[in-house]
Amino acid sequence: MRVLLIRPKPHKETIGLQNVMICEPLELEYLASNMEAEGHEVFIADMILEKKKIGYFLEKYKPEAVGLTGYISHVNIIKDYAKQVKEYSTDIKVVVGGVHAEVNPEDFESDAIDFIVRANGIRTFSEILRRLERKEEVKEISCVYSRDGKLPKKETEFNYLFPARDKVDKYRSKYYYMFHRNCSLMKTSFGCPYQCKFCFCRQVTDGAYFTRTLQNILEELEGIREREIYIVDDDFLVDRNRLLEFCDRLEEKGIQKRYLIYGRADFIANNEDVIKRFREVGLRAVIVGLESCDSNELVDYNKKTQVATNEKAVEILRRYDVECYGTFILGLDWKKADFHALAKWIKKLGLVFVNLQPLTPLRGTELYEQYRKDFIIREDEYEKWDLAHLVVRPTYISPRRYYWYTILLYYKIMVNPKSALYMVKKYGLKDTLKLSIGAGKVNLQYFKKLITGR
């Protein structure tokens, strides 16, 4: 079959991280390689980078099936794309998947969407195409969503072909994350062994956590031409022995890459030798969920860390010249003093790059029902569920004031001569200007929220 896979462009209301990062559509590349191995002809359209409309690609490739994937903020965009496909031809089958579809498939119910993949995306997509070719009943597949269907059993291993990165060759020079240009993505594990209350990750795998073999990971790395590697595991720093073996084998094989990863502060604080070793073979930056400078909040989030642990982790990363991208949750019961306290603490740590997220109780997480009655954003305004919009009414201050304090917090940390000089010295004037322009676009979106209050 001829298959067109589409990565959606974010809605204009979504506060756009694509202004500071655009990463390759790894999930679609996996589908492409595995579907072509079964004889299908596959094409990928990345609508974040494309100027042309959906109709152009439908006319060019004449697909018999279209695959769409995205996050919660893409739900309405995906439904609109599906409608455009059906307006072009009702014969084209539309398949939707992705992490949000796996946890909340009912959100994608639409006359224009034929199949919603509830689990095991690659295997299920393959089975859908196989049955369509044979003109067999597709909805009998256990991992295809139906209202009265049973919850499917999810895979706890990942034995598939490497992603077909050549399918997006026309876009590859545009993929980056902050200062990591050009950047290639890898996924080496699935799920997370921890149980933070706010996190959506465990819902995707039904609480399971499993990894690919190191041999398989190294084989993929050897085939990637980009030097910058963004490992998008929910947490790459889990098993110290596995990590040390990974470092040794990178060195043995002469694989010279630079790595951006996710990691927990407690692992970093308790395994300085691993960070030192990883730095020697290419570790460049770690995205760390520091979350809060308040120990009580860390307990409330079930984070299982302490403020002192966070401070030690940041210091260790600085010691080995590993960039720390700190992510923080802004509390819904915060007042002006809480924003000020976080700014003071971040400055004390010397962090330059931060991501500030209002506490967002996504459906499927433990916090959802607790805050549902206080939502100020409708649940069908999916484009605003981007972990940047304020979706719950703050306890003590107005939404406008909340956005204002958030903007001020960003400016205090990142928009000052000291931070600018640091970025220019470390990353160069050109890349600093590019990032600044992107951050400026995000700031404009925040100022719009400040004016409207939502």
Short mmCIF file of C-alpha atoms in Angstrom, two decimals:
data_model
loop_
_atom_site.label_atom_id
_atom_site.label_comp_id
_atom_site.label_asym_id
_atom_site.label_seq_id
_atom_site.Cartn_x
_atom_site.Cartn_y
_atom_site.Cartn_z
CA MET A 1 0.00 0.00 0.00
CA ARG A 2 0.98 3.63 -0.46
CA VAL A 3 1.18 5.24 2.97
CA LEU A 4 1.57 8.90 3.90
CA LEU A 5 2.69 9.65 7.46
CA ILE A 6 2.08 13.19 8.73
CA ARG A 7 3.63 15.03 11.68
CA PRO A 8 1.23 17.88 12.61
CA LYS A 9 2.12 21.51 12.99
CA PRO A 10 1.14 22.94 16.40
CA HIS A 11 -1.97 25.10 16.65
CA LYS A 12 -1.33 28.86 16.73
CA GLU A 13 -2.66 28.91 20.31
CA THR A 14 -0.09 26.37 21.49
CA ILE A 15 2.83 28.06 23.21
CA GLY A 16 5.46 26.94 20.80
CA LEU A 17 8.59 25.17 21.89
CA GLN A 18 9.14 24.68 18.16
CA ASN A 19 10.56 28.20 18.31
CA VAL A 20 13.55 26.87 20.26
CA MET A 21 13.55 23.22 19.14
CA ILE A 22 12.34 21.12 16.22
CA CYS A 23 13.17 17.44 16.52
CA GLU A 24 12.79 14.72 13.93
CA PRO A 25 9.52 12.69 13.88
CA LEU A 26 11.12 9.55 15.30
CA GLU A 27 7.87 7.62 15.70
CA LEU A 28 7.04 8.12 12.01
CA GLU A 29 10.55 7.08 10.97
CA TYR A 30 10.07 3.83 12.91
CA LEU A 31 6.77 3.23 11.15
CA ALA A 32 8.37 3.96 7.77
CA SER A 33 11.24 1.49 8.13
CA ASN A 34 9.10 -1.32 9.45
CA MET A 35 6.26 -0.81 6.96
CA GLU A 36 8.62 -0.65 3.97
CA ALA A 37 10.19 -3.92 5.13
CA GLU A 38 6.74 -5.44 4.61
CA GLY A 39 6.48 -4.10 1.08
CA HIS A 40 4.59 -0.84 1.60
CA GLU A 41 5.65 2.45 0.01
CA VAL A 42 5.93 5.11 2.71
CA PHE A 43 6.30 8.90 2.65
CA ILE A 44 6.64 11.39 5.51
CA ALA A 45 5.43 15.01 5.55
CA ASP A 46 6.65 17.16 8.44
CA MET A 47 4.08 19.93 8.63
CA ILE A 48 6.10 21.89 11.19
CA LEU A 49 8.58 22.66 8.41
CA GLU A 50 6.41 22.42 5.32
CA LYS A 51 4.92 25.47 3.64
CA LYS A 52 2.59 23.41 1.47
CA LYS A 53 -0.88 22.25 2.54
CA ILE A 54 -2.04 18.69 3.18
CA GLY A 55 -3.77 18.57 -0.19
CA TYR A 56 -0.43 18.93 -1.99
CA PHE A 57 0.93 15.73 -0.43
CA LEU A 58 -2.29 13.83 -1.01
CA GLU A 59 -2.17 14.75 -4.67
CA LYS A 60 1.56 14.02 -4.97
CA TYR A 61 1.65 10.62 -3.24
CA LYS A 62 -1.91 9.34 -3.80
CA PRO A 63 -1.88 7.42 -0.48
CA GLU A 64 -4.24 4.58 0.33
CA ALA A 65 -3.66 5.11 4.04
CA VAL A 66 -2.63 8.15 6.09
CA GLY A 67 -1.02 7.90 9.53
CA LEU A 68 -1.20 10.79 12.01
CA THR A 69 0.44 11.09 15.40
CA GLY A 70 0.82 13.76 18.05
CA TYR A 71 0.35 14.82 21.66
CA ILE A 72 -2.66 16.18 23.55
CA SER A 73 -2.11 19.67 22.11
CA HIS A 74 -2.44 18.24 18.57
CA VAL A 75 -5.86 16.58 18.95
CA ASN A 76 -7.90 19.25 17.14
CA ILE A 77 -5.19 19.71 14.49
CA ILE A 78 -5.15 15.95 13.81
CA LYS A 79 -8.94 15.86 13.52
CA ASP A 80 -8.78 18.73 11.04
CA TYR A 81 -6.08 16.97 9.00
CA ALA A 82 -8.21 13.80 8.96
CA LYS A 83 -11.17 15.81 7.71
CA GLN A 84 -9.07 17.25 4.89
CA VAL A 85 -7.95 13.75 3.91
CA LYS A 86 -11.55 12.51 3.72
CA GLU A 87 -12.60 15.57 1.73
CA TYR A 88 -9.90 14.67 -0.77
CA SER A 89 -10.97 11.02 -0.92
CA THR A 90 -13.21 8.93 1.33
CA ASP A 91 -11.33 5.85 0.13
CA ILE A 92 -8.20 6.81 2.08
CA LYS A 93 -8.06 5.16 5.49
CA VAL A 94 -6.97 7.43 8.34
CA VAL A 95 -5.05 5.91 11.27
CA VAL A 96 -4.20 7.90 14.41
CA GLY A 97 -1.69 6.93 17.10
CA GLY A 98 0.76 8.37 19.60
CA VAL A 99 1.03 8.60 23.36
CA HIS A 100 -2.17 10.57 23.88
CA ALA A 101 -4.15 8.19 21.69
CA GLU A 102 -2.87 5.28 23.76
CA VAL A 103 -4.02 6.75 27.08
CA ASN A 104 -7.08 8.76 26.00
CA PRO A 105 -8.17 7.31 22.64
CA GLU A 106 -11.73 8.60 22.96
CA ASP A 107 -10.45 12.14 22.33
CA PHE A 108 -9.83 11.20 18.70
CA GLU A 109 -13.31 9.87 17.96
CA SER A 110 -14.31 11.41 14.63
CA ASP A 111 -16.16 10.44 11.47
CA ALA A 112 -12.95 11.27 9.57
CA ILE A 113 -10.74 8.89 11.60
CA ASP A 114 -11.04 5.21 10.77
CA PHE A 115 -8.70 3.62 13.33
CA ILE A 116 -7.23 4.77 16.64
CA VAL A 117 -4.21 2.79 17.77
CA ARG A 118 -4.57 2.01 21.47
CA ALA A 119 -1.25 0.21 22.00
CA ASN A 120 1.82 -1.34 20.33
CA GLY A 121 1.91 1.23 17.54
CA ILE A 122 4.27 -0.38 15.02
CA ARG A 123 2.84 -3.88 15.26
CA THR A 124 -0.75 -2.58 15.23
CA PHE A 125 -0.19 -0.28 12.26
CA SER A 126 1.35 -3.18 10.38
CA GLU A 127 -1.64 -5.38 11.14
CA ILE A 128 -4.05 -2.66 10.02
CA LEU A 129 -2.32 -2.35 6.64
CA ARG A 130 -2.17 -6.12 6.24
CA ARG A 131 -5.89 -6.51 6.84
CA LEU A 132 -6.78 -3.56 4.61
CA GLU A 133 -4.84 -5.18 1.77
CA ARG A 134 -6.71 -8.44 2.33
CA LYS A 135 -10.02 -6.59 2.77
CA GLU A 136 -10.44 -8.18 6.20
CA GLU A 137 -12.13 -6.71 9.29
CA VAL A 138 -9.72 -4.34 11.03
CA LYS A 139 -11.60 -3.42 14.17
CA GLU A 140 -11.17 -6.96 15.45
CA ILE A 141 -7.54 -6.11 16.23
CA SER A 142 -7.30 -5.87 20.02
CA CYS A 143 -5.09 -2.79 19.95
CA VAL A 144 -7.46 -0.80 17.74
CA TYR A 145 -9.69 1.34 19.93
CA SER A 146 -13.42 0.68 20.21
CA ARG A 147 -15.73 1.93 22.94
CA ASP A 148 -16.72 -1.53 24.11
CA GLY A 149 -13.30 -3.12 23.57
CA LYS A 150 -11.08 -4.51 26.32
CA LEU A 151 -7.87 -2.78 27.30
CA PRO A 152 -5.09 -4.34 25.22
CA LYS A 153 -1.93 -5.83 26.64
CA LYS A 154 1.02 -3.57 25.92
CA GLU A 155 4.44 -4.72 24.76
CA THR A 156 7.32 -4.91 27.22
CA GLU A 157 10.05 -5.28 24.61
CA PHE A 158 11.02 -3.37 21.49
CA ASN A 159 12.35 -5.51 18.66
CA TYR A 160 11.91 -3.45 15.53
CA LEU A 161 14.02 -2.16 12.64
CA PHE A 162 15.90 1.10 13.13
CA PRO A 163 14.07 4.28 12.08
CA ALA A 164 14.19 5.27 8.40
CA ARG A 165 15.89 8.62 8.91
CA ASP A 166 16.43 9.00 5.17
CA LYS A 167 12.67 9.56 4.79
CA VAL A 168 13.14 13.06 6.18
CA ASP A 169 16.41 13.90 4.44
CA LYS A 170 14.89 17.11 3.05
CA TYR A 171 14.26 18.31 6.61
CA ARG A 172 17.27 16.96 8.51
CA SER A 173 19.32 20.16 8.46
CA LYS A 174 16.43 21.90 10.25
CA TYR A 175 16.27 19.55 13.25
CA TYR A 176 17.77 20.91 16.45
CA TYR A 177 17.28 21.29 20.19
CA MET A 178 18.44 24.60 21.64
CA PHE A 179 22.18 24.65 20.84
CA HIS A 180 22.26 21.03 19.68
CA ARG A 181 22.43 21.33 15.88
CA ASN A 182 21.95 19.16 13.83
CA CYS A 183 20.27 16.78 16.19
CA SER A 184 19.20 13.16 15.83
CA LEU A 185 16.79 11.39 18.21
CA MET A 186 17.11 7.98 19.85
CA LYS A 187 14.83 6.01 22.14
CA THR A 188 16.57 3.37 24.24
CA SER A 189 14.02 2.63 26.98
CA PHE A 190 10.28 2.84 27.54
CA GLY A 191 8.35 3.99 30.59
CA CYS A 192 9.84 5.13 33.87
CA PRO A 193 10.60 3.24 37.10
CA TYR A 194 9.48 6.20 39.26
CA GLN A 195 5.97 7.34 40.21
CA CYS A 196 5.78 11.15 40.21
CA LYS A 197 2.15 12.23 40.58
CA PHE A 198 2.20 14.74 37.73
CA CYS A 199 3.87 12.51 35.13
CA PHE A 200 2.12 11.05 32.08
CA CYS A 201 4.95 8.67 31.13
CA ARG A 202 3.93 5.66 33.18
CA GLN A 203 0.39 5.75 31.79
CA VAL A 204 1.70 5.10 28.28
CA THR A 205 3.28 1.77 29.25
CA ASP A 206 0.81 0.83 32.01
CA GLY A 207 3.57 1.28 34.57
CA ALA A 208 6.07 -1.02 32.85
CA TYR A 209 9.70 -0.05 32.32
CA PHE A 210 11.95 -1.86 29.83
CA THR A 211 15.07 -1.22 27.80
CA ARG A 212 16.67 -2.13 24.49
CA THR A 213 19.90 -4.10 24.53
CA LEU A 214 23.14 -2.15 24.52
CA GLN A 215 24.27 -4.01 21.40
CA ASN A 216 21.14 -2.87 19.56
CA ILE A 217 21.62 0.73 20.74
CA LEU A 218 25.27 0.82 19.66
CA GLU A 219 24.42 -0.59 16.23
CA GLU A 220 21.91 2.21 15.72
CA LEU A 221 24.38 4.85 16.91
CA GLU A 222 26.97 3.65 14.39
CA GLY A 223 24.47 4.25 11.60
CA ILE A 224 23.56 7.83 12.57
CA ARG A 225 25.51 10.47 10.69
CA GLU A 226 24.67 13.40 13.01
CA ARG A 227 27.04 14.04 15.88
CA GLU A 228 24.43 15.49 18.25
CA ILE A 229 22.25 12.76 19.78
CA TYR A 230 19.16 13.53 21.83
CA ILE A 231 18.17 10.42 23.80
CA VAL A 232 14.48 10.92 24.50
CA ASP A 233 14.03 8.24 27.16
CA ASP A 234 11.85 9.46 30.01
CA ASP A 235 14.91 8.80 32.18
CA PHE A 236 18.22 7.62 30.74
CA LEU A 237 20.07 7.65 34.09
CA VAL A 238 18.63 4.57 35.77
CA ASP A 239 21.15 1.71 36.02
CA ARG A 240 24.74 2.75 36.86
CA ASN A 241 26.28 -0.55 35.73
CA ARG A 242 24.47 -0.39 32.41
CA LEU A 243 25.61 3.22 31.93
CA LEU A 244 29.23 2.44 32.70
CA GLU A 245 29.16 -0.47 30.27
CA PHE A 246 27.56 1.83 27.68
CA CYS A 247 30.42 4.31 28.11
CA ASP A 248 33.06 1.59 27.85
CA ARG A 249 31.54 0.20 24.67
CA LEU A 250 31.26 3.66 23.10
CA GLU A 251 34.97 4.07 23.68
CA GLU A 252 35.83 0.58 22.43
CA LYS A 253 33.92 1.15 19.19
CA GLY A 254 35.26 4.66 18.72
CA ILE A 255 31.77 6.16 18.57
CA GLN A 256 32.20 9.91 18.95
CA LYS A 257 28.89 11.64 19.56
CA ARG A 258 27.58 14.34 21.89
CA TYR A 259 24.59 13.46 24.04
CA LEU A 260 21.59 15.29 25.44
CA ILE A 261 19.59 13.15 27.88
CA TYR A 262 16.94 13.22 30.60
CA GLY A 263 18.08 12.31 34.09
CA ARG A 264 16.99 12.53 37.72
CA ALA A 265 18.79 14.72 40.24
CA ASP A 266 19.12 11.93 42.80
CA PHE A 267 20.94 9.66 40.35
CA ILE A 268 23.36 12.46 39.43
CA ALA A 269 23.94 13.33 43.09
CA ASN A 270 24.61 9.69 44.03
CA ASN A 271 26.68 8.71 40.98
CA GLU A 272 29.22 11.42 40.32
CA ASP A 273 31.66 8.89 38.88
CA VAL A 274 29.12 7.89 36.22
CA ILE A 275 28.62 11.51 35.17
CA LYS A 276 32.41 11.98 34.99
CA ARG A 277 32.79 8.86 32.86
CA PHE A 278 29.87 9.72 30.59
CA ARG A 279 31.29 13.21 30.08
CA GLU A 280 34.53 11.64 28.83
CA VAL A 281 32.65 9.87 26.01
CA GLY A 282 30.33 12.68 24.97
CA LEU A 283 27.73 13.71 27.56
CA ARG A 284 26.97 17.33 26.83
CA ALA A 285 23.71 18.23 28.60
CA VAL A 286 21.09 16.79 30.95
CA ILE A 287 17.46 17.83 31.25
CA VAL A 288 16.81 17.53 34.99
CA GLY A 289 13.38 17.65 36.61
CA LEU A 290 14.34 19.78 39.59
CA GLU A 291 10.64 20.73 39.94
CA SER A 292 10.80 22.88 43.09
CA CYS A 293 12.95 24.61 45.69
CA ASP A 294 10.41 23.65 48.37
CA SER A 295 10.85 20.26 50.07
CA ASN A 296 7.14 20.05 50.90
CA GLU A 297 6.24 20.40 47.22
CA LEU A 298 8.71 17.68 46.29
CA VAL A 299 6.94 15.41 48.76
CA ASP A 300 3.53 16.36 47.38
CA TYR A 301 4.71 15.47 43.87
CA ASN A 302 6.05 12.11 45.12
CA LYS A 303 9.36 13.12 43.57
CA LYS A 304 11.41 11.18 46.15
CA THR A 305 14.16 13.84 46.15
CA GLN A 306 15.19 16.73 48.38
CA VAL A 307 16.25 20.32 47.72
CA ALA A 308 19.79 19.51 48.86
CA THR A 309 19.87 16.63 46.36
CA ASN A 310 18.92 19.01 43.56
CA GLU A 311 21.66 21.43 44.56
CA LYS A 312 24.27 18.68 44.65
CA ALA A 313 23.22 17.41 41.21
CA VAL A 314 23.53 20.85 39.63
CA GLU A 315 26.96 21.30 41.18
CA ILE A 316 28.18 17.95 39.86
CA LEU A 317 27.04 18.77 36.34
CA ARG A 318 28.80 22.13 36.53
CA ARG A 319 31.97 20.46 37.82
CA TYR A 320 32.21 18.36 34.65
CA ASP A 321 31.01 21.09 32.29
CA VAL A 322 27.74 19.33 31.52
CA GLU A 323 24.91 21.79 30.78
CA CYS A 324 21.90 21.52 33.08
CA TYR A 325 18.51 22.29 31.59
CA GLY A 326 16.37 22.61 34.71
CA THR A 327 12.63 22.00 34.52
CA PHE A 328 10.36 23.40 37.21
CA ILE A 329 6.70 23.10 38.17
CA LEU A 330 5.00 26.34 39.18
CA GLY A 331 2.54 25.68 41.99
CA LEU A 332 -1.12 26.59 41.65
CA ASP A 333 -1.22 27.96 45.21
CA TRP A 334 1.76 30.24 44.67
CA LYS A 335 1.90 33.91 45.54
CA LYS A 336 4.38 36.55 44.44
CA ALA A 337 6.81 35.48 47.17
CA ASP A 338 6.96 31.92 45.80
CA PHE A 339 7.98 33.10 42.33
CA HIS A 340 10.58 35.35 43.94
CA ALA A 341 11.91 32.49 46.07
CA LEU A 342 12.34 30.23 43.02
CA ALA A 343 14.14 33.00 41.11
CA LYS A 344 16.50 33.53 44.03
CA TRP A 345 17.22 29.80 44.32
CA ILE A 346 17.81 29.32 40.59
CA LYS A 347 20.23 32.26 40.57
CA LYS A 348 22.03 30.72 43.54
CA LEU A 349 22.42 27.51 41.56
CA GLY A 350 23.75 29.47 38.59
CA LEU A 351 21.31 27.93 36.11
CA VAL A 352 20.97 29.68 32.77
CA PHE A 353 18.43 27.43 31.00
CA VAL A 354 15.09 26.62 32.61
CA ASN A 355 11.65 25.42 31.56
CA LEU A 356 8.83 26.71 33.77
CA GLN A 357 5.57 24.76 33.67
CA PRO A 358 2.38 25.53 35.58
CA LEU A 359 1.22 22.35 37.31
CA THR A 360 -0.89 20.64 34.62
CA PRO A 361 -3.10 17.72 35.73
CA LEU A 362 -3.27 15.70 32.50
CA ARG A 363 -6.05 13.16 32.20
CA GLY A 364 -4.59 9.80 33.15
CA THR A 365 -2.41 11.16 35.95
CA GLU A 366 -3.11 10.99 39.67
CA LEU A 367 -3.72 14.75 39.87
CA TYR A 368 -6.44 14.98 37.23
CA GLU A 369 -9.58 14.46 39.34
CA GLN A 370 -8.14 16.51 42.20
CA TYR A 371 -8.09 19.68 40.08
CA ARG A 372 -10.78 19.05 37.48
CA LYS A 373 -13.41 21.25 39.13
CA ASP A 374 -11.06 24.26 38.92
CA PHE A 375 -10.18 24.07 35.20
CA ILE A 376 -10.25 27.44 33.44
CA ILE A 377 -9.47 25.89 30.04
CA ARG A 378 -12.05 23.57 28.46
CA GLU A 379 -10.88 20.01 28.04
CA ASP A 380 -11.62 20.15 24.31
CA GLU A 381 -9.33 23.18 23.90
CA TYR A 382 -6.55 20.66 23.43
CA GLU A 383 -4.16 23.16 21.87
CA LYS A 384 -3.88 24.91 25.25
CA TRP A 385 -2.95 21.74 27.15
CA ASP A 386 0.71 22.27 26.28
CA LEU A 387 2.26 22.36 29.77
CA ALA A 388 2.74 26.10 29.32
CA HIS A 389 -0.84 27.40 29.54
CA LEU A 390 -2.38 27.84 32.95
CA VAL A 391 -5.27 25.34 32.87
CA VAL A 392 -6.30 25.45 36.55
CA ARG A 393 -7.47 28.58 38.38
CA PRO A 394 -4.73 29.70 40.80
CA THR A 395 -5.69 29.71 44.46
CA TYR A 396 -4.50 33.16 45.52
CA ILE A 397 -3.71 35.26 42.44
CA SER A 398 -5.42 35.98 39.13
CA PRO A 399 -4.40 34.16 35.93
CA ARG A 400 -3.05 37.44 34.52
CA ARG A 401 -0.87 38.01 37.55
CA TYR A 402 0.28 34.37 37.36
CA TYR A 403 1.40 34.84 33.76
CA TRP A 404 3.10 38.12 34.65
CA TYR A 405 5.12 36.52 37.45
CA THR A 406 6.04 33.67 35.09
CA ILE A 407 7.31 36.11 32.46
CA LEU A 408 9.30 38.01 35.09
CA LEU A 409 10.81 34.75 36.33
CA TYR A 410 12.01 33.86 32.82
CA TYR A 411 13.49 37.33 32.39
CA LYS A 412 15.29 37.29 35.73
CA ILE A 413 16.99 34.00 34.87
CA MET A 414 17.63 34.05 31.13
CA VAL A 415 17.36 37.64 29.90
CA ASN A 416 20.25 39.46 31.52
CA PRO A 417 23.80 40.43 30.54
CA LYS A 418 25.40 37.66 32.59
CA SER A 419 23.35 34.90 30.93
CA ALA A 420 23.82 36.43 27.47
CA LEU A 421 27.60 36.61 27.93
CA TYR A 422 27.67 33.00 29.12
CA MET A 423 25.77 31.80 26.03
CA VAL A 424 27.89 33.81 23.59
CA LYS A 425 31.13 32.55 25.13
CA LYS A 426 30.04 28.91 25.19
CA TYR A 427 27.89 28.62 22.06
CA GLY A 428 28.84 31.57 19.88
CA LEU A 429 27.03 34.72 18.85
CA LYS A 430 25.18 33.20 15.88
CA ASP A 431 23.50 30.38 17.80
CA THR A 432 22.77 32.67 20.75
CA LEU A 433 20.97 35.10 18.44
CA LYS A 434 18.95 32.27 16.89
CA LEU A 435 17.87 31.01 20.29
CA SER A 436 17.08 34.55 21.46
CA ILE A 437 14.83 35.16 18.47
CA GLY A 438 12.99 31.90 19.13
CA ALA A 439 12.63 32.71 22.83
CA GLY A 440 11.31 36.15 21.88
CA LYS A 441 8.50 34.53 19.88
CA VAL A 442 7.56 32.41 22.90
CA ASN A 443 7.56 35.55 25.04
CA LEU A 444 5.11 37.21 22.66
CA GLN A 445 2.75 34.29 23.16
CA TYR A 446 3.05 34.65 26.93
CA PHE A 447 2.30 38.36 26.70
CA LYS A 448 -0.86 37.52 24.77
CA LYS A 449 -1.90 35.25 27.65
CA LEU A 450 -1.12 38.09 30.04
CA ILE A 451 -3.55 40.32 28.15
CA THR A 452 -6.34 37.77 27.74
CA GLY A 453 -5.84 35.92 31.03
CA ARG A 454 -6.22 32.53 29.33
#
